[in-house]
Amino acid sequence: MSNLFQFPDDREASSAAKVRALEALLIEKGVIGSDSVDTVLEHFETMAGPFNGAKIVARAWVDPAFKQRLVADTPAAIAELALPQGMAGAEGEHMAAVANGEDVHNLIICTLCSCYPWPVLGLPPYWYKDPVFRARGVREPRAVLKEFGVEVPAAKDVKVWDSSAQIRWFVVPERPANTGHMSETELAALVTPESMMGVALVAPPASA
Ligand code: FE
């Protein structure tokens, strides 16, 4: 993870404590039920998350015709796959895929706030909402990508896609070398959320 952003070391712990306090208060006041938060969490663990995006990417890697359809009409191509019901849920409207390749590296961002394709990527990481990332990502994407550990060769274009309530982008990363022997399921296991945001490449399997 990049050191791009300055957050206090106890950020995760203090956020978790605030959430626990807020949840307890909401339950006490009768605003939510005692199992409401668990239900939402379960949705993002089983229905809507990067495990869906990884399956879509792996299919695109093994099936070039599917990849073409995915880029041309993302919702229609996704509908071909047997993915969970959460695919139709919030923040899943108007998703659009862009594919990395020899000539282009894509980066997704939401300059306005934090629009993100929840059904295929899950909930965005906190730094996706950071004003510094949102501003620098469009102003100097190559420098930002380098800080994330992705050095894009000068000959390769960098395209930045601004997600919004109208379109929520995700990236089909490049398939790593030496994966020709791998099954679609094994390939899906290589795909990280960061790679589908464009801030990471997909690493080849450790055994390759
Ligand atoms: Fe947004």
XYZ file of C-alpha atoms and ligand atoms in Angstrom:
209
model
C 0.000 0.000 0.000
C 1.194 3.442 -0.872
C 2.403 6.008 1.608
C 0.634 8.557 -0.544
C -1.737 9.570 2.202
C -1.101 10.599 5.753
C -3.536 8.916 8.110
C -3.011 8.375 11.843
C -1.660 4.920 12.738
C -4.680 4.153 14.899
C -7.135 5.034 12.133
C -8.558 1.502 11.744
C -8.879 0.884 15.492
C -10.452 4.251 16.223
C -12.912 3.911 13.313
C -13.899 0.442 14.533
C -14.505 1.799 18.043
C -16.697 4.606 16.666
C -18.674 2.129 14.570
C -19.255 -0.153 17.563
C -20.457 2.782 19.654
C -22.744 4.034 16.884
C -24.166 0.568 16.251
C -24.906 0.097 19.961
C -26.642 3.478 20.116
C -28.745 2.816 16.987
C -29.838 -0.565 18.371
C -30.624 0.966 21.785
C -32.743 3.681 20.133
C -34.543 1.073 18.027
C -33.355 2.563 14.716
C -31.847 -0.741 13.558
C -32.240 -4.326 14.737
C -29.512 -6.265 16.505
C -28.792 -8.256 13.320
C -28.988 -5.350 10.828
C -25.256 -4.723 10.618
C -24.516 -8.453 10.329
C -26.979 -8.694 7.434
C -25.221 -5.876 5.590
C -21.801 -7.367 6.285
C -22.947 -10.751 5.028
C -24.148 -9.114 1.818
C -20.665 -7.768 1.173
C -19.037 -11.072 2.134
C -21.169 -13.310 -0.060
C -23.110 -11.304 -2.647
C -21.309 -8.126 -3.629
C -17.535 -7.979 -3.603
C -14.271 -8.264 -5.504
C -14.816 -12.028 -5.816
C -17.388 -11.163 -8.500
C -15.016 -8.854 -10.355
C -12.293 -11.506 -10.212
C -14.597 -14.058 -11.868
C -15.474 -11.560 -14.597
C -11.806 -10.778 -15.244
C -10.810 -14.462 -15.321
C -13.551 -15.173 -17.843
C -12.334 -12.261 -19.976
C -8.808 -13.697 -19.862
C -9.835 -17.148 -21.075
C -12.503 -16.005 -23.535
C -11.479 -13.113 -25.835
C -14.990 -12.862 -27.317
C -16.415 -12.417 -23.815
C -13.811 -9.731 -23.151
C -14.961 -7.848 -26.241
C -18.587 -8.093 -25.166
C -17.622 -7.030 -21.631
C -16.047 -3.809 -22.849
C -18.786 -3.156 -25.417
C -21.774 -3.752 -23.113
C -20.646 -4.474 -19.566
C -24.044 -5.205 -17.901
C -25.082 -7.574 -20.713
C -21.799 -9.485 -20.541
C -21.940 -9.715 -16.733
C -25.490 -11.055 -17.005
C -24.105 -14.046 -18.951
C -22.299 -15.213 -15.808
C -24.034 -16.881 -12.880
C -23.167 -14.315 -10.249
C -25.042 -13.649 -6.970
C -28.176 -11.544 -6.672
C -26.120 -8.716 -5.181
C -25.011 -7.963 -8.715
C -28.255 -6.078 -9.185
C -27.802 -4.113 -5.958
C -26.892 -0.570 -5.041
C -24.083 1.151 -6.925
C -24.264 -1.535 -9.598
C -26.172 0.514 -12.114
C -24.318 1.513 -15.267
C -21.091 -0.357 -14.635
C -18.528 -0.201 -17.410
C -15.298 -2.137 -17.900
C -12.106 -0.865 -19.517
C -9.315 -3.271 -20.446
C -5.615 -2.770 -19.875
C -3.401 -3.819 -22.756
C -0.086 -3.348 -24.494
C -0.858 0.272 -25.318
C -2.938 1.459 -22.383
C -3.137 1.344 -18.619
C -6.419 2.415 -17.027
C -7.034 3.994 -13.631
C -10.415 4.523 -11.999
C -11.203 7.342 -9.679
C -14.171 9.406 -8.506
C -13.105 13.029 -8.557
C -16.402 14.156 -7.016
C -16.754 11.719 -4.116
C -16.347 7.938 -4.036
C -18.516 6.342 -6.758
C -17.435 2.733 -7.124
C -18.957 -0.444 -8.607
C -19.896 -2.189 -5.342
C -21.263 -5.426 -6.864
C -17.981 -6.245 -8.607
C -15.418 -4.581 -6.315
C -17.112 -4.378 -2.904
C -16.766 -1.247 -0.799
C -14.003 1.198 -1.747
C -10.873 1.446 0.392
C -10.708 4.607 2.528
C -7.951 6.166 0.403
C -10.228 6.040 -2.673
C -12.224 8.824 -0.972
C -9.150 10.849 -0.089
C -9.179 14.330 -1.693
C -5.444 14.010 -2.382
C -5.870 10.793 -4.361
C -8.884 12.208 -6.221
C -7.017 15.389 -7.200
C -3.563 13.968 -7.923
C -4.960 10.906 -9.676
C -6.215 13.011 -12.547
C -3.469 15.664 -12.463
C -0.455 13.360 -12.379
C -1.648 9.759 -12.738
C 1.775 8.382 -13.665
C 3.350 9.797 -10.507
C 0.510 8.472 -8.355
C 0.707 5.048 -10.001
C 4.449 4.965 -9.385
C 3.814 5.578 -5.697
C 1.487 2.583 -5.749
C 4.335 0.556 -7.283
C 3.056 0.591 -10.864
C 5.533 2.097 -13.288
C 3.820 2.597 -16.626
C 6.287 2.746 -19.552
C 6.341 6.112 -21.353
C 5.183 4.435 -24.570
C 2.005 3.251 -22.867
C -0.942 5.622 -22.501
C -2.527 6.182 -19.107
C -6.269 6.729 -19.165
C -8.105 7.956 -16.077
C -11.815 7.165 -15.822
C -13.960 9.340 -13.583
C -16.715 7.311 -11.950
C -19.969 9.018 -11.118
C -23.605 8.225 -10.420
C -23.931 7.769 -14.207
C -21.055 5.343 -14.844
C -19.011 3.238 -12.455
C -15.822 1.994 -14.064
C -13.667 -1.026 -13.340
C -10.488 -2.272 -14.970
C -9.808 -5.596 -16.632
C -6.109 -5.948 -15.776
C -3.621 -7.712 -18.018
C -3.247 -11.461 -17.583
C 0.178 -12.210 -16.123
C 2.691 -14.328 -18.016
C 3.122 -18.034 -17.288
C -0.532 -18.592 -16.463
C -1.448 -20.555 -19.596
C -1.840 -23.761 -17.598
C -4.178 -22.271 -15.009
C -7.922 -22.862 -14.757
C -10.420 -20.013 -14.736
C -10.933 -20.502 -10.982
C -7.194 -20.414 -10.330
C -6.870 -17.291 -12.451
C -9.677 -15.558 -10.556
C -7.738 -16.125 -7.319
C -4.900 -13.947 -8.681
C -7.122 -10.912 -9.301
C -7.050 -8.262 -6.564
C -9.439 -5.328 -6.065
C -6.470 -2.975 -6.534
C -5.752 -4.483 -9.946
C -9.372 -3.813 -10.937
C -8.943 -0.176 -9.835
C -5.781 0.156 -11.894
C -3.467 0.879 -8.940
C -1.804 -2.545 -9.144
C -0.879 -5.146 -11.727
C -1.845 -8.780 -11.323
C 1.197 -10.650 -10.062
C 1.983 -14.041 -11.592
C 1.428 -17.033 -9.317
C 4.214 -17.596 -6.797
C 4.933 -21.060 -8.225
C 5.302 -19.864 -11.841
Fe -18.623 9.557 -6.277
